[in-house]
XYZ file of C-alpha atoms in Angstrom:
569
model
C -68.991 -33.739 -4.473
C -66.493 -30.954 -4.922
C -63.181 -31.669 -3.959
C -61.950 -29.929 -1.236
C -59.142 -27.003 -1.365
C -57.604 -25.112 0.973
C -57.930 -21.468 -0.354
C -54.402 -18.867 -0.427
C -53.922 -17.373 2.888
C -56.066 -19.736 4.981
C -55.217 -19.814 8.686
C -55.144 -23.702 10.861
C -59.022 -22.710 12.297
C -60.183 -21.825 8.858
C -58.676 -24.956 7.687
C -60.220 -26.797 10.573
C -63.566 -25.704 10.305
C -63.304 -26.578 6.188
C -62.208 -30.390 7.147
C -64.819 -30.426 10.405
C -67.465 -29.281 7.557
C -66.507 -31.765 4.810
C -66.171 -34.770 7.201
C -69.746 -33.691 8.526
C -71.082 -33.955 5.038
C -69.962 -37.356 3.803
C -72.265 -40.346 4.447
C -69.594 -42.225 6.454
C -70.172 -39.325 9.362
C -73.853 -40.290 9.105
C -73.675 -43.781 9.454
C -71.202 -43.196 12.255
C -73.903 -40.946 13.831
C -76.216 -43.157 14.113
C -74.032 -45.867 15.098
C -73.056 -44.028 18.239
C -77.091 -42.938 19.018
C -77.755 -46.763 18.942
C -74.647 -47.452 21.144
C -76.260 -44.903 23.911
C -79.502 -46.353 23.982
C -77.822 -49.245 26.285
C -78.872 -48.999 29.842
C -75.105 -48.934 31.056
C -75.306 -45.139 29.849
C -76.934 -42.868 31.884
C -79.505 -39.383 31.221
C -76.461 -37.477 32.660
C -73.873 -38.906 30.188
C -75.559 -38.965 27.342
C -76.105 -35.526 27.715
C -72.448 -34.679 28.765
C -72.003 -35.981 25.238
C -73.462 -32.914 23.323
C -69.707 -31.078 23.684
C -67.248 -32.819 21.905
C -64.245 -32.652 24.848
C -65.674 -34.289 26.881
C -63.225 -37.382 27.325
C -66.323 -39.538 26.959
C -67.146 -39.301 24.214
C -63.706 -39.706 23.270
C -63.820 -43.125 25.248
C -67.125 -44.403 23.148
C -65.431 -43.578 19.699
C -62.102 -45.504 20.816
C -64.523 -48.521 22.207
C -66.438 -48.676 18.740
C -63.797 -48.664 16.607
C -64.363 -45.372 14.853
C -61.752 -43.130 16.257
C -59.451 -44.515 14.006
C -61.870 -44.119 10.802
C -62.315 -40.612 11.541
C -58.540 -39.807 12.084
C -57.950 -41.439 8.557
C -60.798 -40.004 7.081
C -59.453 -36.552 8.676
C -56.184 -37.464 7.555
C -57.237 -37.990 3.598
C -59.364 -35.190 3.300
C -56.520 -33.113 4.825
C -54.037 -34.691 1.834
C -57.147 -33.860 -0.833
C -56.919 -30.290 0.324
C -53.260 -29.762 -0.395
C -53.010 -31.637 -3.486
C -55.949 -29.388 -5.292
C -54.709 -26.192 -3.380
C -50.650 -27.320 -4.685
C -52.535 -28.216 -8.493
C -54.773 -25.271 -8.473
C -51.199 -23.050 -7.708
C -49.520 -24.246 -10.265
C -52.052 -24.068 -12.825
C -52.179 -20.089 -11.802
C -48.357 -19.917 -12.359
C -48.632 -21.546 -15.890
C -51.640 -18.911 -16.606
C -50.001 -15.837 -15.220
C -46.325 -15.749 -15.637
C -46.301 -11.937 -15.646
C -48.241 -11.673 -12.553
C -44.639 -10.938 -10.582
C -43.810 -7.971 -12.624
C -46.275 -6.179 -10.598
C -44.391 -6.251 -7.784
C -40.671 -5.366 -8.443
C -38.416 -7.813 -6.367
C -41.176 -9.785 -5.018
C -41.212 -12.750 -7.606
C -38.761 -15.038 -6.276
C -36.237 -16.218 -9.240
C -34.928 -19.876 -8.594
C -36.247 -20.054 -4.665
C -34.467 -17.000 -3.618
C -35.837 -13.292 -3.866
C -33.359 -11.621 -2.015
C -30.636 -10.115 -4.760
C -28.009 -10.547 -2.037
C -28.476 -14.249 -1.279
C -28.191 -15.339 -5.175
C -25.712 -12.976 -5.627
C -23.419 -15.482 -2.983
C -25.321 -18.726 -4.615
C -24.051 -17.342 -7.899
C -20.828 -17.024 -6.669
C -20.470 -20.439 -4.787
C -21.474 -22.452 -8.042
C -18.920 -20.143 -9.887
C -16.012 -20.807 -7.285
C -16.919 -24.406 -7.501
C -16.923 -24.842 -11.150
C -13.452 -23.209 -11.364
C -12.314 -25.411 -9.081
C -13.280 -28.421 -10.945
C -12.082 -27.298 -13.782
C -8.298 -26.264 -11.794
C -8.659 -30.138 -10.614
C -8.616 -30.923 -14.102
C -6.143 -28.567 -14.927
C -3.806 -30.290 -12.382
C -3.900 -33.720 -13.174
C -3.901 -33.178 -16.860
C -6.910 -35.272 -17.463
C -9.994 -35.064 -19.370
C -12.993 -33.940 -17.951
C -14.970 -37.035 -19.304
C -13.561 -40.152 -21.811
C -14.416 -43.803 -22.581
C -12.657 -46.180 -19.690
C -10.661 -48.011 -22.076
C -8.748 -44.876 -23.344
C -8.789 -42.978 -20.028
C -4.708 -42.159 -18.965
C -3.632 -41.792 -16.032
C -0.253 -40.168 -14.958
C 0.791 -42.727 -12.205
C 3.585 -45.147 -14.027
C 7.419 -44.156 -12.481
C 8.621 -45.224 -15.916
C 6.840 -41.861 -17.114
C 4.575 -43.762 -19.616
C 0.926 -43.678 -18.598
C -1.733 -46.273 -17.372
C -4.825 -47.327 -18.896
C -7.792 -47.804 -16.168
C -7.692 -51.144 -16.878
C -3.889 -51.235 -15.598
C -5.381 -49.112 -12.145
C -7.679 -51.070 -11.601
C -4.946 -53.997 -10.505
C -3.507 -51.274 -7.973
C -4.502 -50.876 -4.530
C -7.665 -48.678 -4.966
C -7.134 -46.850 -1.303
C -3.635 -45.887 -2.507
C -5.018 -44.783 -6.213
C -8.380 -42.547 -4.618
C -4.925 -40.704 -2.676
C -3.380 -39.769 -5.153
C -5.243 -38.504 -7.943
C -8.361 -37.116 -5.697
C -8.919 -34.682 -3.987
C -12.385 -32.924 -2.696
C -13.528 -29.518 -3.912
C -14.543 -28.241 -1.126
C -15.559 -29.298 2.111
C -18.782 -27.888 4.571
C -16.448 -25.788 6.262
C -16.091 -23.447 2.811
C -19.837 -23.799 2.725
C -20.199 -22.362 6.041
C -17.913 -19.516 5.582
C -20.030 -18.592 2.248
C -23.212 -18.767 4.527
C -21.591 -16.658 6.993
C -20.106 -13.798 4.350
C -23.564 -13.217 3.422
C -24.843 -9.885 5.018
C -27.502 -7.472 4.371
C -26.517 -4.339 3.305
C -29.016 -2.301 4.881
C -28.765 -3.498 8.348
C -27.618 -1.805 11.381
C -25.535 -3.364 13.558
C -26.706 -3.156 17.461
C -24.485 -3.392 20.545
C -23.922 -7.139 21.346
C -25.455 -6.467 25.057
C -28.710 -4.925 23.426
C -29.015 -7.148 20.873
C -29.132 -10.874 21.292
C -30.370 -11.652 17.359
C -26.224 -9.668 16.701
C -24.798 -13.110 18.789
C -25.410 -15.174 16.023
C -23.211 -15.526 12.441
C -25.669 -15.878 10.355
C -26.560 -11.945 10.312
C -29.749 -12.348 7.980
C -33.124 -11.301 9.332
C -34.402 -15.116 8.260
C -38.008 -15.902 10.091
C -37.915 -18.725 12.651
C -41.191 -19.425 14.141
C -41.368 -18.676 17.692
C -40.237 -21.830 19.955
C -43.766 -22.350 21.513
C -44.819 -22.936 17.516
C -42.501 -25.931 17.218
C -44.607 -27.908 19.945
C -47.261 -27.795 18.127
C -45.326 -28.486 14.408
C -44.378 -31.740 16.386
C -46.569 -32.944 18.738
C -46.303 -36.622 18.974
C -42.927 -35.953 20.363
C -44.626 -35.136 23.265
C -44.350 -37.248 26.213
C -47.724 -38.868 26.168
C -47.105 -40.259 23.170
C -45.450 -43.628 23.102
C -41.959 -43.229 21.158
C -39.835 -46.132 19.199
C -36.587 -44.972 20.741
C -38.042 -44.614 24.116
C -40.650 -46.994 25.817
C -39.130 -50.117 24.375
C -36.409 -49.719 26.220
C -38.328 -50.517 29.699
C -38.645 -54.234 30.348
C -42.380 -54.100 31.863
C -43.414 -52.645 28.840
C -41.090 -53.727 25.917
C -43.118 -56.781 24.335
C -46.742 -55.340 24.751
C -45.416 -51.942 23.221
C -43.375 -53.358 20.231
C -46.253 -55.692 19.539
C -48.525 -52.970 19.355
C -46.741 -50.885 17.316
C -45.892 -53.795 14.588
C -49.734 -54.716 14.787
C -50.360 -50.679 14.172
C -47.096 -50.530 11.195
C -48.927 -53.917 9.673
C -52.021 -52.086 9.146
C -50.275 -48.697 7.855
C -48.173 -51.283 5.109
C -51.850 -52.932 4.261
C -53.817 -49.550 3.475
C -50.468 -48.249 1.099
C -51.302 -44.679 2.583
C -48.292 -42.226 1.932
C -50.142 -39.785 4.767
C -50.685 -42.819 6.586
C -46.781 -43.921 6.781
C -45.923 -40.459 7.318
C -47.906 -40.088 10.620
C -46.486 -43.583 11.705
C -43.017 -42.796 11.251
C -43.550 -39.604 13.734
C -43.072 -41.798 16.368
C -40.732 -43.941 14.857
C -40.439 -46.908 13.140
C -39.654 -50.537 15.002
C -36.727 -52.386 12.996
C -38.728 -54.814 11.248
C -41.601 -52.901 9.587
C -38.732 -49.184 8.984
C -37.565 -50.297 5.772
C -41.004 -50.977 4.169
C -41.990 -47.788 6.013
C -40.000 -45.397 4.794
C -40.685 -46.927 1.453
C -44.434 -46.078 1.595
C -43.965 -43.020 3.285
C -41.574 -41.137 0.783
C -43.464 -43.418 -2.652
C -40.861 -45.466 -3.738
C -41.268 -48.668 -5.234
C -39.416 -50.705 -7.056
C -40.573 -52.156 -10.627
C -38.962 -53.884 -12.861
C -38.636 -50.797 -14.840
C -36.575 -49.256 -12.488
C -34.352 -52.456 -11.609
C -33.784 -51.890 -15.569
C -33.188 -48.556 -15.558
C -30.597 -48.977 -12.417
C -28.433 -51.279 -14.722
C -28.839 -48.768 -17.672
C -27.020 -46.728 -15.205
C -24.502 -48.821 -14.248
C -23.509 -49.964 -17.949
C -23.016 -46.069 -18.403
C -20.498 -45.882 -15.891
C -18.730 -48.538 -17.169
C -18.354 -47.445 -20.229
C -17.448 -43.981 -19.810
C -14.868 -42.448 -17.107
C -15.671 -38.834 -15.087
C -12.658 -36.933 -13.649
C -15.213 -36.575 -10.928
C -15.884 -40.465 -10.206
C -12.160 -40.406 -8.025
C -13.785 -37.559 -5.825
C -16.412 -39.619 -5.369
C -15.056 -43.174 -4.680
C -12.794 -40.552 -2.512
C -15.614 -39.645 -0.047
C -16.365 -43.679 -0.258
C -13.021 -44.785 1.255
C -13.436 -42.621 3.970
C -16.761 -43.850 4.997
C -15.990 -47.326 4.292
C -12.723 -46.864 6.606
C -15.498 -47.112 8.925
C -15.859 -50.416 10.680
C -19.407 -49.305 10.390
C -19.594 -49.562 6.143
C -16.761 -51.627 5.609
C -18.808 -54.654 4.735
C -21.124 -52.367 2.507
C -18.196 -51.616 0.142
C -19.825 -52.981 -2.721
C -22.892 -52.234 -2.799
C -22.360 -48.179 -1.917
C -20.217 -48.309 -5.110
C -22.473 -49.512 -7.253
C -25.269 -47.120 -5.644
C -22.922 -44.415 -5.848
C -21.796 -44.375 -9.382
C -25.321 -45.100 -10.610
C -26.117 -41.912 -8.569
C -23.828 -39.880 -10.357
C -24.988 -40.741 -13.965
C -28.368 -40.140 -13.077
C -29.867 -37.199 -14.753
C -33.280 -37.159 -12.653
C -31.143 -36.277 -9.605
C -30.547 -32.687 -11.843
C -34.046 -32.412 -12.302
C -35.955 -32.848 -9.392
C -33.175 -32.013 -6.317
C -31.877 -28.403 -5.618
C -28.803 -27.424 -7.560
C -26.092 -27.447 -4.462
C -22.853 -26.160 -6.664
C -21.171 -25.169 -10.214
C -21.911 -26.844 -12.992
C -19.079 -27.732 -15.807
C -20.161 -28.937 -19.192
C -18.061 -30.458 -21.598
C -17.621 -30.007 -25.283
C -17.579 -33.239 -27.559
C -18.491 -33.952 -31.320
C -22.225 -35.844 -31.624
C -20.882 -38.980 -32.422
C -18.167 -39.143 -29.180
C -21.079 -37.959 -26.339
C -21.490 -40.771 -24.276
C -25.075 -41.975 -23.703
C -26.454 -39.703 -20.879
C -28.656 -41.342 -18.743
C -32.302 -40.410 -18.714
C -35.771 -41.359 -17.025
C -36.577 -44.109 -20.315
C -32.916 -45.414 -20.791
C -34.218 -47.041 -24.096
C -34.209 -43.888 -25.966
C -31.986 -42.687 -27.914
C -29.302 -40.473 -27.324
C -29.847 -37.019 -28.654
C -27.081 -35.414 -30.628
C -25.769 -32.653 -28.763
C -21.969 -31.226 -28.131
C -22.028 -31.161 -24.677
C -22.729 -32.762 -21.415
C -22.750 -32.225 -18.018
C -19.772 -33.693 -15.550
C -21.362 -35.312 -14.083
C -24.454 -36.123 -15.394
C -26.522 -35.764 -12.062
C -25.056 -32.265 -11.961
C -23.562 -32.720 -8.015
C -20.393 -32.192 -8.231
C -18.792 -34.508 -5.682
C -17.930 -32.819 -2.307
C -17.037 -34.054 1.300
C -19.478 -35.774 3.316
C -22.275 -36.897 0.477
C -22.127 -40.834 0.843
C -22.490 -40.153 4.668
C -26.647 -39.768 3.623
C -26.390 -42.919 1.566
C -24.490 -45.240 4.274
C -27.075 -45.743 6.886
C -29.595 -47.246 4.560
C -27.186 -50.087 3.766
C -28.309 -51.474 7.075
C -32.133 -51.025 5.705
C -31.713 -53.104 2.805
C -29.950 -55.871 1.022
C -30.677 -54.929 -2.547
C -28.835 -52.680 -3.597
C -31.738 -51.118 -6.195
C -34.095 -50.492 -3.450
C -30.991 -48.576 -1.681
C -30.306 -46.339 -4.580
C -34.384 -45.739 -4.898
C -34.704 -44.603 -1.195
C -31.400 -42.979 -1.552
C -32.169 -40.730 -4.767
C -35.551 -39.938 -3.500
C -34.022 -38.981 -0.002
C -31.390 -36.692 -1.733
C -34.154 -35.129 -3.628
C -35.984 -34.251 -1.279
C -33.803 -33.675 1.895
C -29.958 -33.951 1.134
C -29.800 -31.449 -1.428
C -31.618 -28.918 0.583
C -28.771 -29.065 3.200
C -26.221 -27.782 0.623
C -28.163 -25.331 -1.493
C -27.352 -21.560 -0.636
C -31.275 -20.102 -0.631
C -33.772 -18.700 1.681
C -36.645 -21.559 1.349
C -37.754 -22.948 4.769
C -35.969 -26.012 5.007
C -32.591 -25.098 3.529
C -29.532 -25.366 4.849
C -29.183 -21.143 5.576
C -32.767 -20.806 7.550
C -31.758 -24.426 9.461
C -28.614 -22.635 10.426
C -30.220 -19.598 11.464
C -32.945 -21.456 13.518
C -30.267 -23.125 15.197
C -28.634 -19.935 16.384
C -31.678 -18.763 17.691
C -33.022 -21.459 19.055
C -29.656 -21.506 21.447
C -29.447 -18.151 22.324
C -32.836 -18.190 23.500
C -32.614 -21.693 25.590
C -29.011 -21.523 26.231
C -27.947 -17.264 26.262
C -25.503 -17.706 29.087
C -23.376 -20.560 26.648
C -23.785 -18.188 23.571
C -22.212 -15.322 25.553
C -19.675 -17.556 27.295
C -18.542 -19.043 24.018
C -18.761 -15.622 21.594
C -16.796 -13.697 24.903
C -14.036 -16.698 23.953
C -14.200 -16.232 20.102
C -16.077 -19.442 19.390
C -19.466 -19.332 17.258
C -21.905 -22.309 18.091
C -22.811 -22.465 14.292
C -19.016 -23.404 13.662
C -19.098 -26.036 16.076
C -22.774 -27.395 15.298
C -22.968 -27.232 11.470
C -21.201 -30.034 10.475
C -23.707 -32.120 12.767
C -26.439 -30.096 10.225
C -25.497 -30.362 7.449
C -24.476 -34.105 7.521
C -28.181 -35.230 9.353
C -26.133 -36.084 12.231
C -24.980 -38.971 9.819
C -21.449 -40.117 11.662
C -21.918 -38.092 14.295
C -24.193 -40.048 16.414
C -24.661 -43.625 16.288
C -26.438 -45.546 13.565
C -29.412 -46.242 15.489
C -29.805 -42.673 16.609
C -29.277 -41.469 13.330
C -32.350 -43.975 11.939
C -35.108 -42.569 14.379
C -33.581 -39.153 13.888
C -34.770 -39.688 10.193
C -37.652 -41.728 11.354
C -38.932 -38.207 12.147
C -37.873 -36.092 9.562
C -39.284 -38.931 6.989
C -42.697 -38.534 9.354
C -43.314 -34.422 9.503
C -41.612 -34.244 6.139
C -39.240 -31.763 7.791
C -35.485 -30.750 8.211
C -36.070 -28.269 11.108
C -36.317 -31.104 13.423
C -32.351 -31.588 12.193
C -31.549 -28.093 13.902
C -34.005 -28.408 17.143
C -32.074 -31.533 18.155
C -28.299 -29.310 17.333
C -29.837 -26.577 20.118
C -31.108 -29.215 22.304
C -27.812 -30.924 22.145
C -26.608 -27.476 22.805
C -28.794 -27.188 25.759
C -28.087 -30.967 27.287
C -24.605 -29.698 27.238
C -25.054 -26.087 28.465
C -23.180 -26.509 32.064
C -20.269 -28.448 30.827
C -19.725 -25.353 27.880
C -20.130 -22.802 30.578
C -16.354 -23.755 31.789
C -14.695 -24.661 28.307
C -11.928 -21.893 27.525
C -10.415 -23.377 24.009
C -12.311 -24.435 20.906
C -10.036 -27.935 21.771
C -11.951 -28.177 24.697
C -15.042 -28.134 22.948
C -14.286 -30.348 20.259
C -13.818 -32.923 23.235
C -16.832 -32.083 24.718
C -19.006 -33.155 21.753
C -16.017 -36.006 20.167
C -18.328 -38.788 21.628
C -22.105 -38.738 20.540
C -22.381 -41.969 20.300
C -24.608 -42.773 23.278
C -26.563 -39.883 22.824
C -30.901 -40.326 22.463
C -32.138 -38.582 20.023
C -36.109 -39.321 21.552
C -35.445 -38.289 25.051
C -33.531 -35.006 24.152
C -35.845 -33.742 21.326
C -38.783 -34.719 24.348
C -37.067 -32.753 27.221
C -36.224 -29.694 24.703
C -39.045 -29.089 22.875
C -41.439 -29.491 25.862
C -39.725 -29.519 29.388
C -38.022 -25.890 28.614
C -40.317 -23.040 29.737
């Protein structure tokens, strides 16, 4: 049988009726058939029924499929013919790329170039990797240090006798007191924000504020946000019907029969190694026990021994050779690990962390999120750069990347490593879940582009999703010269990592691991927004604000996504 493929341009029915067709077709559907014809031939059904049966809403019919045991094969089957579909439509794309490369010359300005087509929007990406390459190198500049040199050589200018320190000599210092004072970070998300909110179109037409609610926002781009009723049905097992780790364990009379369902349920998911199938578990999040394993299968990382090799490749390469960035880095580490929260993690986010930043697959699969700085050397002084087979050999270049995952360090990063050190012991397994996380979430939260998913449509959403549940706090707040984004975008940006409790933050990413999505990052800034709305209505200083929001600990992430997305008209 042909596989199945979801052709360009196809709407949800079309694609419905292509699965409904396909499922009809296979031989499983037939046996199933006939399965259920045998099953109403029992006298307990009667002439009425079984002809109630011919539409398929009618709730009995639902009833018999749940009773035999299929409902659940068809809803997997549904599920993997759904996952066919996409993988021949996302094959059968790229192969058309590869063939046609000219094909967006017809079209002037239409082929997008690096995930951005509007000229305006690289134009400030350009610009934001330039300004943070300078910086880096200024850094350098400053502390007189090379960009990259073997540990046992590297200087540093710390001795009050004037002579200079090998790292060897550091390394007996207090490290908090060292990170102080020869670190600092290149930039923090504030800057980012303000280079989101410089970007303007230049052909747009500013409206009065009063007649013109899109003008409240900062973010002044046009970006498309589907329209709130859409997001219902992006996410509907957030609805209340459905039952919700985060939620319904929390009442006593139902607490043991619910959590022993749902580990039965997350048992089965683990046994059938189904990516789809550990995605649409995680929607409604994932009970302690079963979340680490989960997440595993759900974003396809294991662990071999090949990779527990290459982990130590990496770490051998950052002890051998010393980044000016690596301070910036262990930097951003003492401040989380100030936490009481990470302080007993120390050790094993360092070791995650540096093998992070000597990790060249992190350059080639995640979004490129600031400047890059290269660094000139002769062949036979280029450390060994760290590749995806660690066993070959190095290639004789002149210059390398600082660092070699091409992320230059900046505030905030080890926030979206942290919480998984309550997930796992082993530190491998951390760095796995961590890399592929950063991949395929983190980096899109600092990248300056117009994809869905990045951190400039997220912020946009946001705005709009506020002024249209909460207009009265948008006017309140611009009338006072305060901007929502200014106060939510930190909570963004970071995954609400260390702004809300641990907990919180786990079943916020149960869900963003489960629809694959980072929208659901901004819909729970405007409902937090919205929970808040009354209280905001009487602040007159950003101060006041700031103390409004300074405790988020307590906050559920379940019941407010549930009461925004469908209690609001």
């Amino acid at each position: 049988m042909v596989a199945v493929r979801y052709e360009k341009e196809m709407g949800l029915e079309e694609k419905a009726i292509l699965l409904a067709e396909r499922l009809a077709a296979l031989d499983q559907v037939k046996e199933w058939k006939h399965a259920v014809k045998m099953e109403l031939t029992q006298q307990q059904y009667s002439v009425d029924q079984v002809q109630s049966l011919q539409t398929l809403d009618n709730p009995l019919m639902y009833c018999l499929l749940e009773k035999m045991g299929l409902l659940g094969l068809i809803k997997r089957t549904v599920i993997d013919l759904h996952c066919e579909a996409m993988q021949s439509a996302t094959a059968a794309s790229k192969k058309q790329l590869r063939c046609s490369p000219n094909d967006g010359l017809l079209l002037p300005g239409v082929r997008m170039a690096d995930g951005c087509s509007l000229d305006v929007v690289r134009a400030a990406r350009d610009n934001w990797e330039k300004i943070t390459s300078d910086e880096m190198l200024r850094v350098a500049s400053e502390l007189g240090r090379p960009l990259i040199a073997p540990k046992a050589t590297v200087e540093t200018p710390d001795r009050d006798d004037g002579q200079t320190a090998t790292l060897e000599e550091e390394s007996m210092k207090s490290p908090k007191l060292s990170k102080k004072l020869n670190a600092r970070f290149l930039y923090d998300g504030i800057d980012l924000l303000r280079s989101l909110q410089a970007i303007e179109p230049p052909n747009r037409t500013r409206e009065p504020m009063e007649l013109s609610p899109s003008t409240w926002g900062s973010i002044q781009f046009e970006l498309y946000s589907p329209p709130f009723p859409e997001y219902r049905r992006l996410f509907p097992e957030l609805a209340p019907g459905y039952g919700q780790i985060g939620l319904d364990e929390l009442f006593p009379a139902q607490r043991s029969a619910f959590i022993a369902e749902k580990n039965r349920v997350g048992d089965l998911v683990l046994a059938h190694q189904s990516v789809s199938m550990a995605r649409q578990y995680s929607k409604t999040g994932c009970p302690v026990s079963l979340r680490p394993q989960i997440w595993r299968q759900a974003l396809s990382v294991p662990v071999t021994a090949q990779d527990r090799s290459y982990f130590e490749h990496l770490q051998k390469h950052a002890a051998q050779w010393a980044y000016l960035t690596d301070d910036m880095y262990l930097l951003d580490l003492q401040q989380t690990i100030d936490s009481c929260d990470y302080f007993a993690f120390q050790d094993h986010l360092e070791s995650v962390l540096m093998a992070f930043t000597r990790d060249t697959y992190v350059k080639a699969h995640a979004l490129q999120v600031n400047g890059t700085v290269t660094c000139s050397l002769s062949g036979a002084g280029l450390p060994q750069t760290a590749d995806l087979q660690p066993d070959d050999a190095t290639p004789d270049v002149t210059e390398c990347r600082v660092p070699p995952n091409g992320v230059l360090p900046f505030s905030g990063l080890v926030m979206y490593m942290a919480p998984l050190a309550y997930l796992y012991a082993d530190p491998v397994e951390i760095y796995y879940v961590f890399r592929e996380m950063y991949t395929r979430y983190w980096s899109k939260l600092n990248a300056i582009r117009t994809e869905r998913g990045t951190i400039f449509p997220l912020c946009k959403l946001f705005e709009d999703l506020v002024a249209r549940s909460s207009p009265a706090v948008v006017f309140h707040l611009r009338n006072i010269g305060i901007t929502p984004l200014d106060i939510a975008f930190s909570w963004i940006q970071s995954a609400f990592s260390g702004v809300l409790d641990i907990d919180q933050v786990l079943l916020l990413w149960d869900r963003v691991i489960g629809y694959d999505s980072l929208e659901l990052v901004a819909v729970f800034a405007a409902a937090l927004f919205n929970f808040r709305a009354d209280e905001l209505e009487c602040v007159s200083t950003r101060e006041e604000v700031d103390d409004l929001f300074a405790e988020l600990i307590d906050i559920p992430v379940v019941t407010l996504l549930q009461n925004y997305l469908f209690e609001l008209p």
